[in-house]
CSV table of C-alpha atoms in Angstrom, one decimal:
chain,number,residue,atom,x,y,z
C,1,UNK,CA,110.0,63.7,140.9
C,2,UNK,CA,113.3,64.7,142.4
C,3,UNK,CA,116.6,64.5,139.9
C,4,UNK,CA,119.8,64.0,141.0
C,5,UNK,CA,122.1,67.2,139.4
C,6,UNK,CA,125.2,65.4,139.3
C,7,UNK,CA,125.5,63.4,136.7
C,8,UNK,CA,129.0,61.8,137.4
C,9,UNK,CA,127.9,60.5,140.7
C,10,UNK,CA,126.2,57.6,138.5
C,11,UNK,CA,126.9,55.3,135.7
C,12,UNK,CA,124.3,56.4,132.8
C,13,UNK,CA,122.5,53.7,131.0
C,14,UNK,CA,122.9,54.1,127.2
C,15,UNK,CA,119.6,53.7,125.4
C,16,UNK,CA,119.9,53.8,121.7
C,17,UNK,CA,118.2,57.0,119.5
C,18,UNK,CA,117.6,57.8,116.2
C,19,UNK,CA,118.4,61.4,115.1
C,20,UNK,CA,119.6,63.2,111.8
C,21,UNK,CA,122.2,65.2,111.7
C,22,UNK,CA,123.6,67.7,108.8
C,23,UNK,CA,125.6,64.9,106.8
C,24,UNK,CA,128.5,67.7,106.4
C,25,UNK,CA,128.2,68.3,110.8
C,26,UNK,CA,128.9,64.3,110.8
C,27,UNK,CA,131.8,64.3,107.8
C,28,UNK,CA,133.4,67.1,109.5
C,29,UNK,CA,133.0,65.3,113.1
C,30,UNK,CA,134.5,62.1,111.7
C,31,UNK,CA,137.5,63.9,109.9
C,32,UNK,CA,138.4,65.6,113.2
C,33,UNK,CA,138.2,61.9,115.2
C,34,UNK,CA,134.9,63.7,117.3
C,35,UNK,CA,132.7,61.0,119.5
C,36,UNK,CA,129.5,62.1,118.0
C,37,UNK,CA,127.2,60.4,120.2
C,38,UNK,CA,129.0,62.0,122.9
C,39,UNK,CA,129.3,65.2,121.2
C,40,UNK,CA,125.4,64.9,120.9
C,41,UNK,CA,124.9,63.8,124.7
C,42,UNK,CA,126.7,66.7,125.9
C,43,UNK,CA,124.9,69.3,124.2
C,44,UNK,CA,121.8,67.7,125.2
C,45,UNK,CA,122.6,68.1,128.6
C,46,UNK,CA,123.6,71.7,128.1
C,47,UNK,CA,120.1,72.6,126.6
C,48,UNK,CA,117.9,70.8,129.0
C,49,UNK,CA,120.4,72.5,131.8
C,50,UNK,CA,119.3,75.5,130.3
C,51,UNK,CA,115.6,74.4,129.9
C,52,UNK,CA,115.3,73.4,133.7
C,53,UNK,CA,117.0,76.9,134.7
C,54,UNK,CA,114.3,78.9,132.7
C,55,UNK,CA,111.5,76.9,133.8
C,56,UNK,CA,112.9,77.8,137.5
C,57,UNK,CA,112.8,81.1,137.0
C,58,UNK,CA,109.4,81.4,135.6
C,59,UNK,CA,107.9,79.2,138.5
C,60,UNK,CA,109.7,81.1,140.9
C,61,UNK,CA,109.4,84.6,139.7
C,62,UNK,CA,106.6,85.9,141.7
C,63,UNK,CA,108.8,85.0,144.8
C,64,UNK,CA,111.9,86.5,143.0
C,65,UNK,CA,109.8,89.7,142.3
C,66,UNK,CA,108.5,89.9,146.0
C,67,UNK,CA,111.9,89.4,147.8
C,68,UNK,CA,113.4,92.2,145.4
C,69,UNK,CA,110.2,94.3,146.4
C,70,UNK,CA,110.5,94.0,150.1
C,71,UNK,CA,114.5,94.8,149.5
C,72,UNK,CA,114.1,97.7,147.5
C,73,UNK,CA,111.6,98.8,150.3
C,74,UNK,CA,113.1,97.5,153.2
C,75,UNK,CA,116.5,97.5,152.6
C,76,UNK,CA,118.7,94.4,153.2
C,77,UNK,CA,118.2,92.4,156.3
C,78,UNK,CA,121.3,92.3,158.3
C,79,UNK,CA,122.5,94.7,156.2
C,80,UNK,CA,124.3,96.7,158.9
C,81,UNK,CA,126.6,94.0,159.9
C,82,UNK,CA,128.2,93.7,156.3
C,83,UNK,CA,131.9,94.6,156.3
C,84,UNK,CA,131.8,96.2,152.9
């Protein structure tokens, strides 16, 4: 299923959730006029940015390993045609 990485090029769909927080986390929050459930949203979508970058890597590794492989045997392609 292909995902669409930018988020601001749609209007998300709020779904209510249930989650518990440290009760001194949402104090604190409140005191300081913080939008929790936005607070919450965004560091959700830092950790499953995160989540999806790992899970690249590992699918992807052997390729990763091989290109470096071939480049450390190789050389770089092209690479006499690079100005620096």
């Amino acid at each position: 299923m292909a995902r669409s990485f930018v988020r601001e090029a749609r209007t998300p769909i709020r779904r209510a959730a249930n989650i518990s927080l440290d009760s001194a986390l949402i104090d604190d929050a409140k005191e300081l006029g913080i939008n929790i459930s936005r607070a919450c949203e965004e560091g959700l979508a830092k950790q499953i940015a995160e989540e999806r970058g790992r899970r690249w890597l590992e699918e992807n590794r052997a390729a990763i390993e091989s290109s470096n492989a071939w480049v450390a045997e190789h050389g770089l392609p092209l690479a006499k045609y690079r100005q620096f």
